Amino acid sequence: MTYTEIKGTGSYTPSKVLTNEDLTKIVETSDEWITSRTGIKRRHIATDEYTIDLAEQAAIKAIQNAGIDKVDIDLVVVATVTPDHYFPGVSQLLQARLGLGKIMAFDINAACSGFLYALEIVDKMIKSGAYKTALIVGAETLTRLTDWSDRNTCVLFGDAAGAMIIGTSETDKIKDIIIGSDGDVNSYLICDNVELKNPYENDKSTQDHIHMNGREVFKFATRIMPQTVRDLLERNHLVLDDLDSIVAHQANERIIDKAARDLNYPLEKCFLNIHEYGNTSAASVPLAIDEAIRSGKLKRGDTFITVAFGGGFTWGGALIKY
Ligand code: ACO
């Protein structure tokens, strides 16, 4: 039986910061509204960097942190909804930039759950015995999809990348992963891309923005996250007290707070960095895990659940011993 573990993590955010105060000059909003409804104070935005640039910096740090030789990496998966091109993928650009071998590299899109989807894929590929060491990255320049005239959404998002090296382990560390989707409610959180374009229909817009039914997303998130945590615990014969921490997708502090209260789990044991970065979609989970580790809130030997939801709808959760 092949087991898997987190070998190392890294993250990167652009240096340009957009505060709530800055946003009041762009749309009719206030620091008080944004803070009380979301917990967000600042977000980092890319001004002269692309998704590949953020991904590269996070990946370099993860490789250093794992203490591996990059030649050992035999698989690259990047989760993103904001690739710099339709093709090539961010993953192939990353393979080239890092000077990795001619290995398998591909992008996936599962919105804010993308990193959990990527983890599920590489975990099973390594457990199959076919691969040994994977680089997975969640990287987004979500602000390029932001409608800066829509106060309902523009206050929520930021840009970031988080990376992880996943490899074989002698003991069972990435213990269980749950993944799900429900496309029936896709319109609650959607970013249309290109309209059909052909010689007969050539005057349609080619760029759209994020559209969100905030209340429906809120209801879904506060139902699916506690349910995923409960399911992971139940099928692994664990209870909440066995967890040292929960690291949830950072979409809204109120969502995490409500999910924690629903579970009867202390909010202090849920890692939070949304005040600094806002919602960074697929980058949110690896960025939060990396910061939890670097701040000492997650230590080697700790058991934690990471859980996310996103457009699609999609969701995922993983039970991990770090
Ligand atoms: N500043 C001031 N007022 C605002 C703002 C703003 N930035 N945004 C909305 N409002 C107004 C609304 O227009 C509304 O005014 P009205 O009553 O006159 O119509 C009022 O505030 C209340 O709006 P609500 O929608 O009731 O606010 P709510 O308490 O639901 O909070 C929020 C909105 C924060 C968006 C919440 O619904 C939420 O967090 N939903 C989930 C969002 C989420 O997690 N999205 C994930 C995206 S993932 C991805 O996109 C990849």
Short mmCIF file of C-alpha atoms and ligand atoms in Angstrom, two decimals:
data_model
loop_
_atom_site.label_atom_id
_atom_site.label_comp_id
_atom_site.label_asym_id
_atom_site.label_seq_id
_atom_site.Cartn_x
_atom_site.Cartn_y
_atom_site.Cartn_z
CA MET A 1 0.00 0.00 0.00
CA THR A 2 1.37 3.41 -0.98
CA TYR A 3 0.61 6.28 1.40
CA THR A 4 0.91 10.02 0.71
CA GLU A 5 1.90 13.11 2.67
CA ILE A 6 2.48 16.86 2.41
CA LYS A 7 6.23 17.27 1.90
CA GLY A 8 6.25 21.06 1.81
CA THR A 9 4.18 24.18 1.14
CA GLY A 10 4.69 27.69 -0.23
CA SER A 11 2.63 30.71 -1.14
CA TYR A 12 2.93 34.08 -2.82
CA THR A 13 0.80 37.20 -3.04
CA PRO A 14 1.37 40.36 -5.09
CA SER A 15 2.72 43.33 -3.12
CA LYS A 16 0.04 45.82 -4.25
CA VAL A 17 -2.64 46.08 -1.55
CA LEU A 18 -6.18 47.35 -2.10
CA THR A 19 -7.81 48.35 1.20
CA ASN A 20 -11.51 48.75 1.95
CA GLU A 21 -10.81 52.48 2.13
CA ASP A 22 -9.42 52.37 -1.44
CA LEU A 23 -12.63 50.64 -2.59
CA THR A 24 -14.80 53.43 -1.21
CA LYS A 25 -13.29 55.61 -3.95
CA ILE A 26 -14.39 53.16 -6.65
CA VAL A 27 -17.89 52.05 -5.54
CA GLU A 28 -20.44 53.11 -2.93
CA THR A 29 -19.35 51.04 0.04
CA SER A 30 -17.69 51.40 3.42
CA ASP A 31 -15.05 49.70 5.52
CA GLU A 32 -17.76 49.02 8.10
CA TRP A 33 -20.04 47.22 5.57
CA ILE A 34 -17.27 45.10 4.08
CA THR A 35 -15.72 44.19 7.45
CA SER A 36 -19.00 43.34 9.16
CA ARG A 37 -20.39 41.30 6.21
CA THR A 38 -17.21 39.52 5.15
CA GLY A 39 -14.28 40.03 7.56
CA ILE A 40 -12.18 41.34 4.65
CA LYS A 41 -9.97 44.40 5.30
CA ARG A 42 -7.46 44.20 2.44
CA ARG A 43 -6.76 42.18 -0.68
CA HIS A 44 -3.56 41.84 -2.74
CA ILE A 45 -3.95 42.50 -6.45
CA ALA A 46 -1.72 41.72 -9.41
CA THR A 47 -0.84 44.81 -11.43
CA ASP A 48 2.09 43.60 -13.51
CA GLU A 49 2.16 39.89 -12.74
CA TYR A 50 0.14 37.06 -14.28
CA THR A 51 -1.16 33.80 -12.86
CA ILE A 52 2.00 32.00 -13.99
CA ASP A 53 4.18 34.52 -12.12
CA LEU A 54 2.29 33.97 -8.86
CA ALA A 55 2.30 30.19 -9.39
CA GLU A 56 6.05 30.15 -10.04
CA GLN A 57 6.91 32.03 -6.84
CA ALA A 58 4.67 29.82 -4.70
CA ALA A 59 6.06 26.66 -6.34
CA ILE A 60 9.69 27.69 -5.75
CA LYS A 61 8.94 28.19 -2.05
CA ALA A 62 7.14 24.83 -1.77
CA ILE A 63 10.06 23.00 -3.41
CA GLN A 64 12.52 24.70 -1.02
CA ASN A 65 10.29 23.99 1.98
CA ALA A 66 9.96 20.32 1.01
CA GLY A 67 13.75 20.05 0.69
CA ILE A 68 13.43 18.00 -2.48
CA ASP A 69 15.37 18.12 -5.70
CA LYS A 70 13.07 19.44 -8.44
CA VAL A 71 14.14 16.58 -10.72
CA ASP A 72 12.14 14.31 -8.40
CA ILE A 73 8.86 15.99 -9.43
CA ASP A 74 7.05 13.76 -11.91
CA LEU A 75 3.61 15.44 -12.01
CA VAL A 76 2.33 19.05 -12.03
CA VAL A 77 -1.31 20.00 -11.54
CA VAL A 78 -2.47 23.62 -11.39
CA ALA A 79 -5.98 24.53 -10.21
CA THR A 80 -7.12 27.85 -11.63
CA VAL A 81 -10.10 29.64 -13.15
CA THR A 82 -7.82 32.41 -14.39
CA PRO A 83 -5.23 30.81 -16.66
CA ASP A 84 -3.23 33.30 -18.71
CA HIS A 85 -4.17 31.49 -21.92
CA TYR A 86 -6.79 28.95 -22.99
CA PHE A 87 -3.70 26.97 -23.84
CA PRO A 88 -0.94 26.36 -22.98
CA GLY A 89 -2.00 25.81 -19.38
CA VAL A 90 -0.35 27.47 -16.39
CA SER A 91 0.96 23.99 -15.52
CA GLN A 92 2.94 23.63 -18.75
CA LEU A 93 4.36 27.15 -18.43
CA LEU A 94 5.34 26.24 -14.88
CA GLN A 95 6.99 23.01 -16.01
CA ALA A 96 9.10 25.05 -18.43
CA ARG A 97 9.89 27.93 -16.05
CA LEU A 98 11.01 25.61 -13.27
CA GLY A 99 13.04 23.50 -15.69
CA LEU A 100 11.27 20.29 -14.74
CA GLY A 101 11.59 17.19 -16.88
CA LYS A 102 9.22 16.44 -19.75
CA ILE A 103 6.61 15.30 -17.27
CA MET A 104 2.82 15.25 -17.17
CA ALA A 105 1.43 18.73 -16.44
CA PHE A 106 -2.18 19.86 -16.66
CA ASP A 107 -4.63 22.49 -15.38
CA ILE A 108 -7.98 21.84 -13.77
CA ASN A 109 -10.94 24.12 -13.10
CA ALA A 110 -13.24 23.50 -10.16
CA ALA A 111 -13.46 27.16 -9.06
CA CYS A 112 -12.69 27.70 -5.37
CA SER A 113 -12.67 23.92 -4.73
CA GLY A 114 -9.99 23.47 -7.40
CA PHE A 115 -7.14 22.80 -5.01
CA LEU A 116 -9.10 20.01 -3.27
CA TYR A 117 -9.88 18.50 -6.68
CA ALA A 118 -6.17 18.67 -7.58
CA LEU A 119 -5.24 17.06 -4.28
CA GLU A 120 -7.70 14.22 -4.89
CA ILE A 121 -6.26 13.64 -8.37
CA VAL A 122 -2.57 13.59 -7.37
CA ASP A 123 -3.27 11.63 -4.18
CA LYS A 124 -4.88 8.84 -6.20
CA MET A 125 -2.27 9.01 -8.98
CA ILE A 126 0.53 8.59 -6.43
CA LYS A 127 -1.37 5.89 -4.53
CA SER A 128 -1.74 4.01 -7.83
CA GLY A 129 2.05 3.66 -7.86
CA ALA A 130 2.44 5.43 -11.21
CA TYR A 131 3.79 8.73 -9.78
CA LYS A 132 5.93 9.59 -6.77
CA THR A 133 6.20 13.33 -6.25
CA ALA A 134 3.65 15.91 -7.38
CA LEU A 135 3.67 19.69 -7.40
CA ILE A 136 0.16 21.06 -7.00
CA VAL A 137 -0.64 24.74 -7.20
CA GLY A 138 -3.75 26.86 -6.76
CA ALA A 139 -3.12 30.16 -8.53
CA GLU A 140 -5.47 32.98 -9.45
CA THR A 141 -5.56 36.50 -10.78
CA LEU A 142 -9.26 36.66 -10.02
CA THR A 143 -9.30 40.44 -10.10
CA ARG A 144 -9.10 40.21 -13.89
CA LEU A 145 -12.66 38.77 -13.81
CA THR A 146 -13.88 41.32 -11.29
CA ASP A 147 -16.49 43.87 -12.32
CA TRP A 148 -15.07 46.93 -10.56
CA SER A 149 -18.41 48.73 -10.84
CA ASP A 150 -20.34 45.98 -8.98
CA ARG A 151 -20.08 46.53 -5.22
CA ASN A 152 -21.77 43.17 -4.58
CA THR A 153 -18.72 41.30 -5.85
CA CYS A 154 -15.71 43.62 -6.31
CA VAL A 155 -15.07 43.88 -2.58
CA LEU A 156 -14.67 40.12 -2.21
CA PHE A 157 -11.76 38.98 -4.37
CA GLY A 158 -7.96 39.03 -4.40
CA ASP A 159 -5.01 37.45 -6.21
CA ALA A 160 -2.64 34.81 -4.84
CA ALA A 161 -0.99 31.43 -5.32
CA GLY A 162 -0.35 28.53 -2.97
CA ALA A 163 1.64 25.39 -3.70
CA MET A 164 2.24 22.00 -2.18
CA ILE A 165 4.58 19.10 -2.77
CA ILE A 166 2.78 15.79 -2.29
CA GLY A 167 4.82 12.61 -2.15
CA THR A 168 4.90 9.05 -0.91
CA SER A 169 4.92 8.38 2.81
CA GLU A 170 5.64 5.44 5.09
CA THR A 171 2.50 6.14 7.10
CA ASP A 172 -1.04 7.16 6.18
CA LYS A 173 -1.09 10.98 6.28
CA ILE A 174 -3.47 12.15 3.54
CA LYS A 175 -6.12 9.93 5.04
CA ASP A 176 -9.32 10.69 3.17
CA ILE A 177 -10.77 13.09 0.61
CA ILE A 178 -14.40 13.85 -0.25
CA ILE A 179 -15.26 15.59 -3.52
CA GLY A 180 -18.65 16.56 -4.97
CA SER A 181 -20.42 18.75 -7.49
CA ASP A 182 -23.93 19.94 -8.35
CA GLY A 183 -24.26 21.60 -11.75
CA ASP A 184 -28.03 22.05 -11.36
CA VAL A 185 -27.40 25.29 -9.47
CA ASN A 186 -24.55 26.54 -11.65
CA SER A 187 -26.13 29.97 -12.24
CA TYR A 188 -25.75 31.07 -8.59
CA LEU A 189 -22.03 31.64 -9.13
CA ILE A 190 -20.96 32.02 -12.71
CA CYS A 191 -18.50 33.77 -14.98
CA ASP A 192 -19.45 33.35 -18.63
CA ASN A 193 -16.51 33.41 -20.94
CA VAL A 194 -16.74 33.66 -24.67
CA GLU A 195 -19.99 33.69 -26.56
CA LEU A 196 -20.21 31.57 -29.67
CA LYS A 197 -18.29 33.41 -32.32
CA ASN A 198 -18.56 32.48 -35.95
CA PRO A 199 -18.88 34.33 -39.26
CA TYR A 200 -22.62 34.92 -38.57
CA GLU A 201 -22.32 35.99 -34.91
CA ASN A 202 -19.32 38.20 -34.64
CA ASP A 203 -20.42 41.16 -32.54
CA LYS A 204 -20.90 39.48 -29.17
CA SER A 205 -18.91 40.35 -26.10
CA THR A 206 -15.89 38.15 -25.42
CA GLN A 207 -15.35 39.16 -21.80
CA ASP A 208 -17.65 38.70 -18.87
CA HIS A 209 -17.41 39.12 -15.11
CA ILE A 210 -18.28 37.15 -12.01
CA HIS A 211 -22.02 37.04 -11.27
CA MET A 212 -23.14 35.81 -7.90
CA ASN A 213 -26.32 35.22 -5.97
CA GLY A 214 -24.63 35.95 -2.63
CA ARG A 215 -27.45 34.66 -0.44
CA GLU A 216 -27.74 31.34 -2.26
CA VAL A 217 -23.94 30.90 -2.20
CA PHE A 218 -23.97 31.67 1.52
CA LYS A 219 -26.73 29.10 2.19
CA PHE A 220 -24.96 26.44 0.14
CA ALA A 221 -21.56 27.08 1.74
CA THR A 222 -22.85 26.99 5.30
CA ARG A 223 -24.64 23.69 4.57
CA ILE A 224 -21.94 21.86 2.58
CA MET A 225 -18.87 22.71 4.67
CA PRO A 226 -20.16 21.33 8.02
CA GLN A 227 -21.67 18.34 6.20
CA THR A 228 -18.33 17.52 4.53
CA VAL A 229 -16.49 17.81 7.86
CA ARG A 230 -19.05 15.53 9.55
CA ASP A 231 -18.85 12.97 6.73
CA LEU A 232 -15.04 12.89 6.85
CA LEU A 233 -15.04 12.40 10.61
CA GLU A 234 -17.77 9.77 10.57
CA ARG A 235 -16.27 7.56 7.89
CA ASN A 236 -12.86 7.71 9.63
CA HIS A 237 -14.33 6.99 13.07
CA LEU A 238 -13.13 10.32 14.47
CA VAL A 239 -14.77 13.11 16.45
CA LEU A 240 -14.23 16.89 16.34
CA ASP A 241 -11.94 16.72 19.37
CA ASP A 242 -9.51 14.63 17.30
CA LEU A 243 -8.91 17.67 15.05
CA ASP A 244 -6.22 20.21 15.89
CA SER A 245 -7.59 22.63 13.31
CA ILE A 246 -9.97 23.24 10.42
CA VAL A 247 -8.57 25.20 7.47
CA ALA A 248 -11.52 26.30 5.35
CA HIS A 249 -11.70 28.10 2.01
CA GLN A 250 -11.50 31.81 2.87
CA ALA A 251 -14.59 33.22 1.13
CA ASN A 252 -16.25 35.05 3.99
CA GLU A 253 -15.50 35.05 7.72
CA ARG A 254 -19.24 34.89 8.43
CA ILE A 255 -19.49 31.65 6.44
CA ILE A 256 -16.65 30.09 8.44
CA ASP A 257 -18.12 31.40 11.69
CA LYS A 258 -21.58 29.97 10.91
CA ALA A 259 -20.13 26.62 9.80
CA ALA A 260 -18.05 26.43 13.00
CA ARG A 261 -21.08 27.25 15.16
CA ASP A 262 -23.15 24.66 13.31
CA LEU A 263 -20.48 22.05 14.05
CA ASN A 264 -20.02 23.33 17.60
CA TYR A 265 -16.31 23.73 16.85
CA PRO A 266 -14.39 26.69 18.33
CA LEU A 267 -13.75 29.46 15.77
CA GLU A 268 -10.30 30.00 17.38
CA LYS A 269 -9.29 26.58 16.00
CA CYS A 270 -10.32 27.57 12.45
CA PHE A 271 -7.48 29.26 10.60
CA LEU A 272 -8.42 32.69 9.24
CA ASN A 273 -6.48 35.00 6.92
CA ILE A 274 -9.38 36.40 4.90
CA HIS A 275 -8.92 39.86 6.46
CA GLU A 276 -5.62 40.18 4.55
CA TYR A 277 -6.36 38.52 1.18
CA GLY A 278 -10.12 38.30 0.54
CA ASN A 279 -11.34 35.36 -1.51
CA THR A 280 -8.52 34.07 -3.73
CA SER A 281 -10.50 31.13 -5.17
CA ALA A 282 -8.32 28.06 -5.87
CA ALA A 283 -5.35 29.74 -4.14
CA SER A 284 -7.24 30.23 -0.90
CA VAL A 285 -6.82 26.73 0.59
CA PRO A 286 -3.06 26.25 -0.09
CA LEU A 287 -2.37 29.86 0.94
CA ALA A 288 -4.24 29.32 4.22
CA ILE A 289 -2.52 25.99 4.91
CA ASP A 290 0.92 27.48 4.17
CA GLU A 291 0.27 30.46 6.47
CA ALA A 292 -1.16 28.19 9.18
CA ILE A 293 2.07 26.17 9.06
CA ARG A 294 4.38 29.19 8.96
CA SER A 295 2.59 30.86 11.87
CA GLY A 296 2.90 27.69 13.98
CA LYS A 297 -0.88 27.10 14.08
CA LEU A 298 -0.39 23.82 12.20
CA LYS A 299 2.49 21.66 13.38
CA ARG A 300 3.99 18.36 12.22
CA GLY A 301 1.85 15.58 13.68
CA ASP A 302 -1.33 17.71 13.82
CA THR A 303 -4.53 16.32 12.32
CA PHE A 304 -6.68 18.79 10.42
CA ILE A 305 -9.49 19.01 7.89
CA THR A 306 -9.35 21.40 4.97
CA VAL A 307 -12.67 22.11 3.30
CA ALA A 308 -13.82 24.24 0.38
CA PHE A 309 -16.81 25.14 -1.79
CA GLY A 310 -16.95 26.97 -5.09
CA GLY A 311 -18.70 27.77 -8.33
CA GLY A 312 -20.19 24.86 -10.19
CA PHE A 313 -21.26 24.23 -7.43
CA THR A 314 -18.26 22.19 -6.34
CA TRP A 315 -16.97 21.18 -2.94
CA GLY A 316 -14.27 19.11 -1.33
CA GLY A 317 -12.71 18.21 2.00
CA ALA A 318 -9.57 16.37 3.08
CA LEU A 319 -8.57 14.76 6.37
CA ILE A 320 -4.82 15.13 6.74
CA LYS A 321 -2.16 14.39 9.34
CA TYR A 322 0.54 17.00 8.70
N1 ACO B 1 -21.15 47.89 0.22
C1 ACO B 1 -22.32 48.40 0.67
N2 ACO B 1 -23.49 47.81 0.44
C2 ACO B 1 -23.51 46.68 -0.28
C3 ACO B 1 -22.33 46.11 -0.80
C4 ACO B 1 -21.12 46.77 -0.53
N3 ACO B 1 -19.94 46.30 -0.97
N4 ACO B 1 -22.66 44.98 -1.47
C5 ACO B 1 -23.98 44.84 -1.38
N5 ACO B 1 -24.50 45.86 -0.68
C6 ACO B 1 -25.89 46.13 -0.36
C7 ACO B 1 -26.83 45.40 -1.27
O1 ACO B 1 -27.02 46.14 -2.46
C8 ACO B 1 -28.08 45.35 -0.42
O2 ACO B 1 -28.74 46.59 -0.53
P1 ACO B 1 -30.32 46.66 -0.69
O3 ACO B 1 -30.88 46.00 0.54
O4 ACO B 1 -30.57 48.13 -0.76
O5 ACO B 1 -30.63 45.92 -1.94
C9 ACO B 1 -27.56 45.24 0.99
O6 ACO B 1 -26.17 45.62 0.93
C10 ACO B 1 -27.65 43.85 1.60
O7 ACO B 1 -27.22 42.91 0.67
P2 ACO B 1 -27.30 41.40 1.06
O8 ACO B 1 -27.10 40.63 -0.19
O9 ACO B 1 -28.49 41.12 1.92
O10 ACO B 1 -26.01 41.22 1.99
P3 ACO B 1 -25.58 39.90 2.69
O11 ACO B 1 -25.71 40.08 4.16
O12 ACO B 1 -26.18 38.70 2.07
O13 ACO B 1 -24.02 39.89 2.37
C11 ACO B 1 -22.46 38.81 0.89
C12 ACO B 1 -23.59 39.84 1.03
C13 ACO B 1 -21.32 39.28 1.74
C14 ACO B 1 -22.03 38.77 -0.56
C15 ACO B 1 -22.96 37.43 1.37
O14 ACO B 1 -24.18 37.11 0.75
C16 ACO B 1 -21.96 36.35 1.09
O15 ACO B 1 -20.90 36.30 1.68
N6 ACO B 1 -22.29 35.42 0.19
C17 ACO B 1 -21.34 34.39 -0.20
C18 ACO B 1 -20.31 34.99 -1.09
C19 ACO B 1 -19.26 33.96 -1.47
O16 ACO B 1 -18.80 33.22 -0.66
N7 ACO B 1 -18.92 33.92 -2.73
C20 ACO B 1 -17.99 32.93 -3.16
C21 ACO B 1 -17.48 33.36 -4.42
S1 ACO B 1 -16.38 32.12 -4.98
C22 ACO B 1 -15.98 32.50 -6.59
O17 ACO B 1 -16.51 33.43 -7.07
C23 ACO B 1 -14.98 31.73 -7.36
#
